[in-house]
Each structure stands twice: as C-alpha cells, then as structure tokens.
Short mmCIF file of C-alpha atoms and ligand atoms in Angstrom, two decimals:
data_model
loop_
_atom_site.label_atom_id
_atom_site.label_comp_id
_atom_site.label_asym_id
_atom_site.label_seq_id
_atom_site.Cartn_x
_atom_site.Cartn_y
_atom_site.Cartn_z
CA MET A 1 0.00 0.00 0.00
CA ASP A 2 2.76 2.43 0.97
CA ASN A 3 4.24 1.92 -2.48
CA ASN A 4 1.16 3.55 -3.99
CA THR A 5 1.20 6.53 -1.67
CA ILE A 6 3.12 9.22 -3.52
CA ILE A 7 5.05 11.68 -1.38
CA CYS A 8 7.19 13.39 -4.03
CA ARG A 9 5.43 13.69 -7.38
CA CYS A 10 8.31 15.42 -9.11
CA SER A 11 10.77 12.57 -8.52
CA ASP A 12 8.18 9.83 -8.08
CA LEU A 13 9.03 8.77 -4.52
CA SER A 14 6.56 6.74 -2.51
CA LEU A 15 5.94 6.67 1.22
CA GLN A 16 7.82 3.36 1.30
CA ASP A 17 10.85 4.96 -0.41
CA ILE A 18 10.93 7.76 2.16
CA ARG A 19 10.51 5.35 5.10
CA ASP A 20 13.34 3.17 3.77
CA LEU A 21 15.63 6.21 3.54
CA ILE A 22 14.82 7.31 7.09
CA ASN A 23 15.41 3.79 8.39
CA ASP A 24 18.72 3.75 6.50
CA GLY A 25 19.81 6.76 8.54
CA TYR A 26 18.88 9.74 6.36
CA THR A 27 17.02 11.54 9.11
CA SER A 28 17.01 15.17 7.95
CA LEU A 29 15.14 16.83 5.09
CA GLU A 30 18.45 18.04 3.66
CA GLU A 31 19.91 14.53 3.55
CA ILE A 32 16.78 13.05 2.01
CA LYS A 33 16.78 15.80 -0.60
CA ARG A 34 20.39 15.14 -1.58
CA ILE A 35 20.07 11.36 -1.78
CA SER A 36 16.65 11.19 -3.46
CA ARG A 37 16.08 14.61 -5.15
CA ALA A 38 12.80 15.05 -3.21
CA GLY A 39 12.25 18.79 -3.13
CA MET A 40 14.41 19.53 -6.17
CA GLY A 41 11.69 19.22 -8.83
CA PRO A 42 9.19 21.77 -10.12
CA CYS A 43 7.37 21.97 -6.77
CA GLN A 44 10.61 22.87 -4.96
CA GLY A 45 9.43 21.08 -1.84
CA ARG A 46 6.18 23.03 -1.53
CA THR A 47 4.19 19.75 -1.67
CA CYS A 48 6.47 17.07 -0.26
CA SER A 49 8.51 18.66 2.50
CA GLN A 50 5.75 18.82 5.11
CA LEU A 51 4.90 15.16 4.45
CA ILE A 52 8.56 14.12 4.74
CA LEU A 53 9.06 16.13 7.93
CA ARG A 54 6.06 14.38 9.45
CA GLU A 55 7.47 10.97 8.55
CA ILE A 56 10.88 11.86 10.02
CA SER A 57 9.18 13.03 13.18
CA ARG A 58 7.06 9.88 13.39
CA ILE A 59 9.97 7.47 12.91
CA THR A 60 12.67 9.26 14.93
CA GLY A 61 10.33 10.49 17.67
CA LYS A 62 11.65 14.07 17.31
CA ASP A 63 9.16 16.94 17.43
CA ILE A 64 8.62 18.62 14.01
CA HIS A 65 9.45 21.90 15.74
CA ASP A 66 13.03 20.67 16.26
CA LEU A 67 13.59 19.43 12.70
CA GLN A 68 15.56 21.62 10.28
CA PRO A 69 13.85 22.75 7.08
CA CYS A 70 16.17 22.47 4.08
CA THR A 71 18.09 25.29 2.45
CA ASN A 72 16.05 27.21 -0.07
CA ARG A 73 17.88 28.61 -3.07
CA PRO A 74 16.86 30.57 -6.16
CA PRO A 75 15.28 30.07 -8.63
CA THR A 76 11.76 29.33 -7.38
CA MET A 77 10.86 27.77 -10.73
CA GLY A 78 12.56 26.32 -13.78
CA ILE A 79 14.12 28.85 -16.11
CA LYS A 80 16.22 28.42 -19.27
CA LEU A 81 19.95 29.11 -19.00
CA LYS A 82 19.59 31.16 -22.18
CA THR A 83 17.12 33.47 -20.42
CA ILE A 84 19.60 34.07 -17.62
CA ALA A 85 22.47 34.55 -20.06
CA ASP A 86 20.46 37.04 -22.14
CA GLY A 87 19.72 38.89 -18.91
CA ARG A 88 23.37 39.97 -18.61
CA GLU A 89 22.43 43.02 -20.69
CA SER A 90 20.69 44.36 -17.60
CA ASN A 91 23.89 44.17 -15.49
CA ASP A 92 25.34 47.45 -14.32
CA MET B 1 19.08 46.62 -13.22
CA LYS B 2 15.76 48.25 -12.37
CA TYR B 3 15.77 50.65 -9.39
CA THR B 4 12.79 51.54 -7.20
CA ASP B 5 12.01 52.67 -3.65
CA LEU B 6 9.85 49.74 -2.63
CA ALA B 7 9.30 46.37 -4.29
CA ILE B 8 6.18 44.44 -3.31
CA ILE B 9 6.11 40.76 -4.24
CA GLY B 10 2.57 39.40 -4.51
CA GLY B 11 -0.54 41.32 -5.59
CA GLY B 12 -3.18 39.74 -3.36
CA PRO B 13 -5.07 41.79 -0.76
CA ALA B 14 -1.92 42.21 1.36
CA GLY B 15 0.26 43.33 -1.57
CA LEU B 16 -2.40 45.66 -3.02
CA CYS B 17 -3.00 47.38 0.32
CA SER B 18 0.76 47.71 0.98
CA ALA B 19 1.09 49.35 -2.42
CA ILE B 20 -1.76 51.81 -1.75
CA SER B 21 -0.31 52.70 1.62
CA ALA B 22 3.31 53.14 0.49
CA ALA B 23 2.38 55.04 -2.68
CA SER B 24 0.16 57.40 -0.69
CA SER B 25 3.17 58.04 1.57
CA GLY B 26 5.12 59.21 -1.49
CA ALA B 27 7.30 56.18 -2.23
CA LYS B 28 7.77 54.83 -5.76
CA VAL B 29 6.35 51.31 -5.72
CA LEU B 30 6.95 48.33 -7.99
CA LEU B 31 4.19 45.72 -7.52
CA ILE B 32 5.03 42.26 -8.88
CA ASP B 33 2.65 39.31 -9.37
CA ARG B 34 2.96 36.15 -11.37
CA ASN B 35 -0.63 36.24 -12.55
CA GLU B 36 -2.16 38.27 -15.35
CA LYS B 37 -4.85 39.65 -13.05
CA LEU B 38 -4.03 41.13 -9.65
CA GLY B 39 -6.03 40.24 -6.55
CA GLY B 40 -4.53 36.91 -5.43
CA GLN B 41 -7.09 34.65 -3.77
CA LEU B 42 -9.75 37.36 -4.01
CA ILE B 43 -10.39 36.94 -7.73
CA LYS B 44 -11.64 33.40 -7.13
CA GLN B 45 -14.04 34.29 -4.32
CA THR B 46 -17.64 34.63 -5.47
CA HIS B 47 -19.10 34.64 -1.96
CA MET B 48 -19.68 37.59 0.36
CA PHE B 49 -16.94 38.21 2.87
CA PHE B 50 -16.99 38.30 6.62
CA GLY B 51 -15.35 40.85 8.87
CA SER B 52 -16.24 44.45 9.57
CA GLU B 53 -17.22 47.24 7.22
CA LYS B 54 -13.71 48.71 7.07
CA GLN B 55 -12.55 45.48 5.44
CA TYR B 56 -15.45 45.44 2.96
CA ALA B 57 -17.54 42.79 4.71
CA SER B 58 -20.59 41.56 2.77
CA LYS B 59 -18.88 42.42 -0.53
CA ARG B 60 -17.86 39.54 -2.79
CA GLY B 61 -14.16 38.69 -2.96
CA PHE B 62 -13.63 39.58 -6.62
CA ASN B 63 -15.40 42.91 -6.05
CA ILE B 64 -13.02 43.71 -3.20
CA SER B 65 -10.04 43.25 -5.48
CA GLU B 66 -11.62 45.67 -7.97
CA ILE B 67 -12.16 48.24 -5.21
CA LEU B 68 -8.52 47.92 -4.15
CA LEU B 69 -7.24 48.24 -7.73
CA ASP B 70 -9.35 51.40 -8.15
CA LYS B 71 -7.88 52.82 -4.98
CA LEU B 72 -4.38 52.02 -6.17
CA ASN B 73 -5.12 53.83 -9.41
CA ASP B 74 -5.44 57.10 -7.41
CA TYR B 75 -1.66 56.98 -6.93
CA LYS B 76 -0.73 55.72 -10.37
CA GLU B 77 2.13 58.20 -10.79
CA ASN B 78 3.90 56.35 -7.96
CA VAL B 79 3.03 52.80 -8.95
CA GLU B 80 4.41 50.47 -11.58
CA ILE B 81 2.77 47.06 -11.95
CA LEU B 82 4.69 44.07 -13.27
CA ASN B 83 2.10 41.34 -13.83
CA ASN B 84 2.78 37.94 -15.42
CA THR B 85 6.08 38.17 -13.58
CA THR B 86 7.39 35.45 -11.29
CA VAL B 87 10.00 36.33 -8.71
CA LEU B 88 12.76 33.73 -8.85
CA GLY B 89 15.11 34.84 -6.14
CA LEU B 90 15.77 37.28 -3.32
CA TYR B 91 19.46 37.67 -2.51
CA GLU B 92 21.42 38.79 0.57
CA ASP B 93 22.17 42.18 -1.01
CA GLY B 94 18.45 42.82 -1.53
CA VAL B 95 18.50 42.20 -5.30
CA ILE B 96 15.37 40.53 -6.68
CA THR B 97 15.47 38.40 -9.81
CA ALA B 98 12.31 37.72 -11.79
CA THR B 99 11.13 36.48 -15.14
CA LYS B 100 8.57 38.09 -17.44
CA ASP B 101 7.87 36.94 -21.01
CA GLU B 102 10.98 34.73 -20.99
CA LYS B 103 13.12 37.71 -20.00
CA TYR B 104 15.31 37.82 -16.91
CA VAL B 105 14.78 40.96 -14.83
CA LYS B 106 16.90 42.25 -11.93
CA ILE B 107 15.49 44.72 -9.45
CA LYS B 108 17.22 46.68 -6.71
CA PRO B 109 14.75 48.28 -4.27
CA LYS B 110 15.51 50.20 -1.07
CA ALA B 111 13.06 47.94 0.78
CA THR B 112 10.93 44.91 -0.06
CA ILE B 113 7.57 43.64 1.15
CA ILE B 114 6.93 39.94 0.66
CA ALA B 115 3.20 39.25 0.28
CA THR B 116 3.27 35.91 -1.53
CA GLY B 117 0.36 34.32 0.35
CA ALA B 118 0.20 30.62 1.15
CA SER B 119 0.34 27.19 -0.47
CA GLU B 120 -1.99 24.26 0.07
CA LYS B 121 -1.21 21.31 2.29
CA VAL B 122 -1.57 17.83 0.83
CA LEU B 123 -2.40 14.37 2.16
CA ALA B 124 -0.62 11.03 1.86
CA PHE B 125 -2.87 8.03 1.12
CA PRO B 126 -2.68 5.15 -1.38
CA ASN B 127 -3.27 6.26 -4.99
CA ASN B 128 -3.17 9.93 -4.07
CA ASP B 129 -1.83 10.67 -7.55
CA LEU B 130 -4.95 9.55 -9.44
CA PRO B 131 -6.42 12.16 -11.81
CA GLY B 132 -9.58 13.53 -10.22
CA ILE B 133 -7.87 14.36 -6.93
CA TYR B 134 -7.51 18.12 -6.64
CA GLY B 135 -6.57 20.77 -4.16
CA ALA B 136 -9.39 23.20 -3.34
CA GLY B 137 -7.42 26.02 -4.96
CA ALA B 138 -7.30 24.21 -8.30
CA VAL B 139 -11.03 23.44 -8.16
CA GLN B 140 -11.78 27.10 -7.48
CA THR B 141 -9.51 28.31 -10.25
CA LEU B 142 -11.10 25.92 -12.75
CA MET B 143 -14.66 26.86 -11.77
CA ASN B 144 -14.52 30.52 -10.89
CA VAL B 145 -11.75 31.79 -13.15
CA TYR B 146 -12.14 29.54 -16.21
CA GLY B 147 -15.77 28.34 -15.87
CA ILE B 148 -14.87 24.65 -16.00
CA ARG B 149 -16.52 22.04 -13.77
CA PRO B 150 -13.98 19.63 -12.24
CA GLY B 151 -16.33 16.60 -12.53
CA LYS B 152 -19.80 15.30 -11.68
CA LYS B 153 -19.56 14.34 -8.01
CA VAL B 154 -17.21 15.62 -5.34
CA LEU B 155 -16.12 14.36 -1.96
CA MET B 156 -14.68 17.28 0.01
CA ILE B 157 -11.88 16.63 2.48
CA GLY B 158 -11.76 19.32 5.14
CA ALA B 159 -14.57 21.18 6.91
CA GLY B 160 -12.74 24.44 7.44
CA ASN B 161 -14.07 27.64 5.87
CA ILE B 162 -12.41 26.93 2.53
CA GLY B 163 -13.82 23.37 2.33
CA LEU B 164 -17.29 24.62 3.23
CA ILE B 165 -17.24 27.57 0.85
CA VAL B 166 -15.85 25.62 -2.08
CA SER B 167 -18.51 22.92 -1.48
CA TYR B 168 -21.18 25.59 -1.73
CA GLN B 169 -19.62 27.05 -4.88
CA LEU B 170 -19.50 23.55 -6.44
CA MET B 171 -23.22 23.13 -5.82
CA GLN B 172 -23.88 26.56 -7.32
CA ALA B 173 -22.06 25.32 -10.41
CA GLY B 174 -24.33 22.28 -10.57
CA VAL B 175 -21.87 19.73 -9.21
CA GLU B 176 -23.09 17.18 -6.67
CA VAL B 177 -21.23 17.22 -3.34
CA VAL B 178 -21.58 13.74 -1.84
CA GLY B 179 -20.18 14.71 1.53
CA ILE B 180 -17.59 16.60 3.53
CA ILE B 181 -15.28 14.74 5.89
CA ASP B 182 -12.81 16.09 8.43
CA ALA B 183 -10.30 14.36 10.71
CA ALA B 184 -10.93 16.83 13.53
CA PRO B 185 -13.63 16.14 16.11
CA LYS B 186 -15.34 19.45 15.29
CA ILE B 187 -16.17 21.48 12.18
CA GLY B 188 -13.38 24.04 11.77
CA GLY B 189 -15.25 26.62 9.67
CA TYR B 190 -17.89 29.15 10.68
CA LEU B 191 -21.24 27.64 11.63
CA VAL B 192 -23.15 29.81 9.13
CA HIS B 193 -21.21 28.25 6.25
CA ALA B 194 -21.66 24.73 7.68
CA SER B 195 -25.41 25.18 8.20
CA LYS B 196 -25.81 26.46 4.67
CA VAL B 197 -24.32 23.33 3.08
CA ARG B 198 -26.08 21.05 5.55
CA ARG B 199 -29.40 22.62 4.66
CA MET B 200 -28.67 21.72 1.07
CA GLY B 201 -28.44 18.08 2.12
CA VAL B 202 -24.69 17.57 2.31
CA PRO B 203 -23.58 15.38 5.23
CA ILE B 204 -20.56 16.58 7.23
CA LEU B 205 -18.69 13.74 8.92
CA THR B 206 -16.15 14.67 11.58
CA ARG B 207 -13.40 12.33 12.83
CA TYR B 208 -13.16 10.70 9.40
CA THR B 209 -10.18 10.34 7.10
CA VAL B 210 -9.34 9.05 3.63
CA LYS B 211 -8.04 5.50 3.75
CA GLU B 212 -7.42 5.08 0.05
CA ALA B 213 -8.43 6.19 -3.41
CA ILE B 214 -9.47 3.62 -5.99
CA GLY B 215 -9.58 3.88 -9.77
CA ASN B 216 -8.02 2.63 -12.99
CA ASP B 217 -7.19 5.70 -15.01
CA THR B 218 -9.04 8.25 -12.92
CA LEU B 219 -10.67 8.38 -9.51
CA GLU B 220 -13.70 6.07 -9.17
CA LYS B 221 -14.09 5.43 -5.44
CA VAL B 222 -12.81 6.69 -2.11
CA VAL B 223 -12.59 4.56 1.02
CA ILE B 224 -13.05 6.60 4.18
CA SER B 225 -12.73 5.41 7.74
CA LYS B 226 -13.55 6.67 11.22
CA LEU B 227 -10.78 7.85 13.56
CA ASP B 228 -10.44 7.15 17.27
CA GLU B 229 -9.51 9.69 19.96
CA ASN B 230 -5.82 9.39 19.00
CA TRP B 231 -6.48 10.01 15.31
CA ASN B 232 -5.94 6.33 14.40
CA PRO B 233 -8.31 4.67 11.89
CA ILE B 234 -10.80 2.29 13.53
CA GLU B 235 -10.88 -1.03 11.76
CA GLY B 236 -14.25 -2.11 10.40
CA THR B 237 -15.58 1.44 10.00
CA GLU B 238 -14.61 1.72 6.32
CA GLU B 239 -17.15 3.09 3.89
CA VAL B 240 -16.83 3.20 0.12
CA ILE B 241 -17.95 6.36 -1.65
CA GLU B 242 -18.38 6.50 -5.40
CA THR B 243 -17.14 9.78 -6.79
CA ASP B 244 -15.06 11.09 -9.67
CA VAL B 245 -13.56 14.05 -7.81
CA MET B 246 -11.91 14.38 -4.42
CA CYS B 247 -11.18 17.94 -3.35
CA ILE B 248 -8.55 18.36 -0.64
CA SER B 249 -8.82 21.36 1.61
CA VAL B 250 -6.79 20.61 4.71
CA GLY B 251 -5.14 23.93 5.37
CA LEU B 252 -2.50 26.26 4.04
CA SER B 253 1.10 27.05 4.93
CA PRO B 254 2.94 30.34 4.40
CA LEU B 255 4.67 30.49 0.99
CA ALA B 256 7.91 31.56 2.61
CA GLU B 257 10.56 30.40 0.13
CA LEU B 258 11.76 33.92 -0.74
CA LEU B 259 12.12 34.78 2.95
CA GLN B 260 14.23 31.69 3.47
CA GLN B 261 16.43 32.61 0.50
CA ALA B 262 17.02 36.07 1.90
CA GLY B 263 18.13 34.56 5.22
CA CYS B 264 15.18 35.67 7.36
CA LYS B 265 14.93 33.74 10.62
CA MET B 266 12.00 31.33 10.52
CA MET B 267 10.15 29.24 13.08
CA TYR B 268 7.75 26.30 12.93
CA VAL B 269 4.49 27.72 14.28
CA PRO B 270 1.52 25.38 13.75
CA GLU B 271 -0.93 28.15 14.75
CA LEU B 272 0.24 30.16 11.71
CA GLY B 273 0.13 27.20 9.32
CA GLY B 274 3.78 26.06 9.31
CA ILE B 275 7.17 27.69 8.92
CA ALA B 276 6.67 31.42 9.49
CA PRO B 277 9.05 34.40 9.65
CA LEU B 278 10.07 36.10 12.89
CA ARG B 279 9.10 39.78 12.71
CA ASN B 280 8.71 42.92 14.78
CA GLU B 281 5.57 45.02 15.33
CA ASN B 282 6.22 46.92 12.07
CA TYR B 283 6.21 43.59 10.20
CA GLU B 284 9.96 43.86 9.46
CA THR B 285 11.73 40.48 9.43
CA THR B 286 15.13 39.76 10.98
CA VAL B 287 16.73 40.95 7.71
CA ASP B 288 16.95 44.74 7.48
CA SER B 289 14.36 46.32 5.13
CA ILE B 290 12.60 43.06 4.29
CA PHE B 291 8.99 43.20 5.43
CA VAL B 292 6.11 40.70 5.31
CA ALA B 293 2.31 41.02 5.11
CA GLY B 294 -0.66 38.70 4.71
CA ASP B 295 -0.81 34.92 4.72
CA VAL B 296 2.97 34.54 4.26
CA ALA B 297 3.40 36.11 7.71
CA GLY B 298 0.89 33.61 9.15
CA VAL B 299 -2.19 32.10 7.50
CA GLU B 300 -5.26 34.09 8.45
CA GLU B 301 -7.92 35.90 6.40
CA ALA B 302 -8.27 38.50 3.69
CA SER B 303 -9.54 41.03 6.22
CA SER B 304 -6.36 40.86 8.28
CA ALA B 305 -4.20 40.55 5.15
CA MET B 306 -5.56 43.93 3.98
CA VAL B 307 -4.96 45.70 7.27
CA GLU B 308 -1.50 44.14 7.59
CA GLY B 309 -0.81 45.37 4.07
CA TYR B 310 -1.79 48.96 4.92
CA LEU B 311 0.29 48.88 8.09
CA THR B 312 3.34 47.30 6.47
CA GLY B 313 3.25 49.64 3.47
CA LEU B 314 3.16 52.60 5.85
CA CYS B 315 6.09 51.29 7.95
CA ALA B 316 8.25 50.22 5.00
CA ALA B 317 7.80 53.63 3.32
CA GLU B 318 8.71 55.39 6.56
CA LYS B 319 11.83 53.26 6.91
CA ILE B 320 13.18 54.48 3.56
CA GLY B 321 12.32 58.13 4.14
CA PHE B 322 8.70 58.53 3.03
CA LYS B 323 6.73 59.30 6.14
CA HIS B 324 2.98 59.69 5.59
CA GLU B 325 1.65 62.99 6.93
CA ASN B 326 -0.75 61.09 9.19
CA TYR B 327 1.75 58.36 9.98
CA LEU B 328 1.12 57.98 13.73
CA GLU B 329 -2.63 58.31 13.44
CA LEU B 330 -2.88 55.74 10.64
CA LYS B 331 -0.54 53.34 12.36
CA LYS B 332 -2.65 53.42 15.48
CA ASP B 333 -5.83 52.88 13.49
CA TYR B 334 -4.43 49.82 11.64
CA ARG B 335 -3.11 48.33 14.88
CA ASN B 336 -6.53 48.74 16.49
CA GLN B 337 -8.25 47.16 13.50
CA LEU B 338 -5.93 44.15 13.67
CA GLU B 339 -6.49 43.81 17.38
CA ALA B 340 -10.26 43.89 16.88
CA LEU B 341 -10.09 41.26 14.12
CA ARG B 342 -8.07 38.96 16.37
CA SER B 343 -10.03 39.51 19.58
CA GLY B 344 -12.20 36.98 21.39
CA PRO B 345 -12.10 33.21 21.37
CA VAL B 346 -11.82 32.87 17.54
CA GLY B 347 -8.56 34.82 17.67
CA THR B 348 -6.92 32.75 20.43
CA LYS B 349 -4.93 30.53 18.10
CA ILE B 350 -3.67 33.35 15.89
CA ARG B 351 -2.72 35.49 18.93
CA SER B 352 -0.68 32.65 20.34
CA GLY B 353 1.10 32.15 16.99
CA ILE B 354 1.86 35.85 16.65
CA ASN B 355 3.34 35.96 20.15
CA LYS B 356 5.76 33.24 19.11
CA VAL B 357 7.05 34.97 15.96
CA MET B 358 7.35 38.27 17.83
CA GLY B 359 9.27 36.60 20.62
CA VAL B 360 6.72 37.65 23.25
C1 FAD C 1 -12.12 29.46 -0.67
C2 FAD C 1 -11.59 30.61 0.15
C3 FAD C 1 -12.49 31.41 0.81
C4 FAD C 1 -12.05 32.48 1.59
N1 FAD C 1 -12.97 33.27 2.21
C5 FAD C 1 -12.59 34.33 2.97
C6 FAD C 1 -13.55 35.19 3.63
O1 FAD C 1 -14.77 35.01 3.51
N2 FAD C 1 -13.09 36.23 4.37
C7 FAD C 1 -11.74 36.46 4.51
O2 FAD C 1 -11.38 37.43 5.19
N3 FAD C 1 -10.81 35.66 3.90
C8 FAD C 1 -11.19 34.60 3.14
N4 FAD C 1 -10.25 33.79 2.54
C9 FAD C 1 -8.83 33.97 2.82
C10 FAD C 1 -8.16 35.00 1.94
O3 FAD C 1 -8.45 34.75 0.59
C11 FAD C 1 -6.64 34.98 2.17
O4 FAD C 1 -6.36 35.02 3.54
C12 FAD C 1 -6.00 36.20 1.50
O5 FAD C 1 -6.21 36.16 0.11
C13 FAD C 1 -4.50 36.31 1.78
O6 FAD C 1 -4.00 37.41 1.11
P1 FAD C 1 -2.48 37.55 0.65
O7 FAD C 1 -2.40 38.83 -0.08
O8 FAD C 1 -1.61 37.32 1.81
O9 FAD C 1 -2.21 36.31 -0.32
P2 FAD C 1 -2.86 35.88 -1.76
O10 FAD C 1 -4.24 36.39 -1.92
O11 FAD C 1 -2.65 34.41 -1.83
O12 FAD C 1 -1.91 36.60 -2.80
C14 FAD C 1 -0.56 36.26 -2.99
C15 FAD C 1 -0.14 36.64 -4.40
O13 FAD C 1 1.28 36.48 -4.52
C16 FAD C 1 1.59 35.93 -5.76
N5 FAD C 1 2.91 35.28 -5.70
C17 FAD C 1 3.32 34.27 -4.87
N6 FAD C 1 4.60 33.93 -5.11
C18 FAD C 1 5.04 34.73 -6.11
C19 FAD C 1 6.28 34.86 -6.82
N7 FAD C 1 7.35 34.10 -6.53
N8 FAD C 1 6.37 35.80 -7.80
C20 FAD C 1 5.29 36.58 -8.10
N9 FAD C 1 4.10 36.51 -7.47
C21 FAD C 1 3.97 35.60 -6.50
C22 FAD C 1 0.44 34.96 -6.00
O14 FAD C 1 0.30 34.63 -7.35
C23 FAD C 1 -0.76 35.76 -5.47
O15 FAD C 1 -1.36 36.53 -6.47
C24 FAD C 1 -10.66 32.71 1.73
C25 FAD C 1 -9.73 31.90 1.07
C26 FAD C 1 -10.18 30.86 0.26
C27 FAD C 1 -9.16 29.99 -0.47
#
C-alpha cells in the first residue's frame, strides 16, 4: 500500500521509499533531498517537504518543531539558461 | 538593473494594500505578481466576505479586489505594476530576480515587502496521484476563473471555511457534493457556512479520514474510515464512496521560500500554518528592510491581510524616508483594526502564533 502513496510527485518517490531512507539513517530533510532529489523538482518542496518532515518526526520520535527545514535557493521555478544569459544586458 | 524605492512581491489583498499605503506616503512602488490579473485569492471568491465594514464585509471577494485596484489607481504616478512576472530569487544584497515573457529581470529596491500568500497542504494516502484528486485552490480556479466544472460528483476533504465555501460554490455550479469529511472532532469553519451546506443536504462527517483512493485511469471510489480519539483509523468502519472528484482542503502554509532565500529567521508555528518568519511590530523580518504582510506572515484571512498590508506599506515607506503625513494616526488605526479582528475566542490561536514569531 505504501508503495502507492506518492510523497514526491516530481521525482516519483513513494511513502515506502521515504521510510526506507529514514530507516537507513537519512534523518534530515536536507539529507533526504540530496540522496533522493525530493524537493528539487518543479514543486521545490512546496508539496512534499511537510509530508517528509512528518514521517521523520514519526519514525525518529523528534518533534517537528526541532527538525531543520532544508536550504532554499533561487530560482523558485525552472528557467532556461539562455534566459539568464540574455539577462546579462541588464547588469550594471 | 531596475531601481525603485519599494518592491512588493505578490498582488493579493496584502500586496495591493501595501502598495496603496506606500504610494500614498510618497514612495515609488513596484508591484510584482505572477498572474495576469491582480487580486490573489480574491479573484476566485464569489461569496460575500466576513469581517467588519472597514474590510469590505458583505462584498464579494472579486469585487473587493476591484475596489482595491481602483484605490491604487489614485496613486498611479507612484506605482508600476509588473504582472505575469514570477520572482525567482531574493538575494542577501536585496536584489530581486524575476522572469517576465521569458526575459530575466533584476530589481534593486531600497526595501521589499513579501506578500506571496500561502500554499496548500496535501495528504498522503494510497493512490493519491490519481487524476480527479484536486486541491481546493485548483477546483476554485477551474470553476470561478475559467468556468470549468472539475467533474460530476465531489467528496470534500476538510470542513474548514475553505472546504465549506468551495462545497457551496461547487453546488452553485451544478456539481453534486456527496459529503464533507474532516479528521478533527469538530467542524473548523464558521457555523453559518456549515449550516448552509447542511441545509442543502450535504452530510458533514467529523473524525473521518481518507483511507485510500481507488480507480483505474481516474478516480472512481474513495474509502473513508472513522478515527479514534488518537487520530488512528478504527478497523471495520470503512465506507466506500463513489465519486469522480476528491477535493482536498486541509489547510495552508505560508509560501515563505523567498524569505528563506534572503536569510530571514524562521520558526515552525503550527498556529500560523507552518514555517513562518520572525518579525517585529512593524512587520519587518530579521533581515533589514525586508517586510512581510498577509498569509505569508501567518495564514489568516483576507480582512487581516488587507490591514497588515496597509500597516506594512506605511512602515516600509517610513523606513526608507517617506513618512505619511498622518503616519502615527494611521498606524494606530491599523493596529486597532488588527487587534479587533483577532479579539475573542476565535482569535486565540492566531494570537498565540503571533506571540511566538514576535518573541513575546
Ligand atoms: C475558498 C476561500 C475562501 C475564503 N474566504 C474568505 C472570507 O470570507 N473572508 C476572509 O477574510 N478571507 C477569506 N479567505 C482567505 C483569503 O483569501 C486569504 O487570507 C488572503 O487572500 C491572503 O492574502 P495575501 O495577499 O496574503 O495572499 P494571496 O491572496 O494568496 O496573494 C498572494 C499573491 O502572490 C503571488 N505570488 C506568490 N509567489 C510569487 C512569486 N514568486 N512571484 C510573483 N508573485 C507571487 C500569487 O500569485 C498571489 O497573487 C478565503 C480563502 C479561500 C481559499
């Protein structure tokens, strides 16, 4: 059942995938992001991160309050490299 | 690089009111929103609003956004609007990057107000990726902005104000609402909204959750089950509901990504919907000259988002040298309005959340 519960739509990770990672010792959002790419797709963690934090809290017994959110970097959505490169004209 | 006095990111009620307030103080304002039409959540709201007269109670949401845009037009010499523009980044030196029509734009303001609103929470259950399962925001956008019905029958998850109101709007659009379920022991939304949908024959089941969704290519059935006192499903209480749409409305969290990029200190505050920024009484964050207003500062309502917008616009303009001639008077008025909106038992939760982010 947990294989059909999708936590990260962008990288297609199920609840079972996330639980396996936590049980393997990846117990922070940052670690899970780096090993699985959850949070690095188009949604940028807006959908999945609260679900993952809740799972970490449930399995490790730590309060969500004490869990670290992961680093948030620009850009907030996908953009072509060409667009950024063309934007150099507006440098001053 | 584009230079301005004040950049406002997000053109919902909070952003629009900040812009009115700052422009009327004399600051040059750049108002940025990713949508074509300004107004944020308001443009999707066809129902009459609650609150007091000062916040346009008993007017419909989309009308309120028109009133605010009209008001903003009074200061048009001070306001530039960048619509269809998504902000991509907010950097330590205060530079904002954005994209409009496939062009990359850089903006350097003297101060910034973040008014990006909130994003919807989701649920984890088997087959939660079946087509036919929507967030309430998507259902509202389809129906009220584009005039498209999401399906024939809807099961609503969440009996807060949004779940109740969207259920009513679905029925107005001729869609059958088979029921509303909520995991909490009590209905979260206002009783007037709940009574209205109940009178129309829609059952509201509290202490129920979604066990699984069933369907081949799209949603066909939903299995719900009763919860015990500790929020655990009770075996044997499963019920199967036939429906082609499930609409999820289980709360919002502040859309705080830009604040996190800029290095603003954040805190997990469940009363405010999730990770929220620390701020002072002028709505300035822990990063100098970065202000917040509306749902991104803590999920609340349009009425408070508007007043927060007016207050923040006033304070941000003052900070960069544009003090409104009635600064003190206005500031006091906005503070009193916010206090009134948050008074009494309904405001308990929000007051407790605000105390946390203000370090009280
Ligand atoms: C169904 C429903 C019914 C409601 N009913 C009521 C009611 O009766 N009374 C009441 O007081 N409140 C009501 N509300 C709540 C109210 O709509 C919100 O609290 C209010 O809209 C919050 O205002 P805001 O300006 O903070 O955010 P929003 O209205 O969400 O506006 C934020 C804006 O920022 C833009 N944005 C976000 N990120 C970016 C970016 N990176 N770049 C550019 N733009 C960006 C968004 O596109 C959006 O236009 C209701 C809400 C819903 C969903």
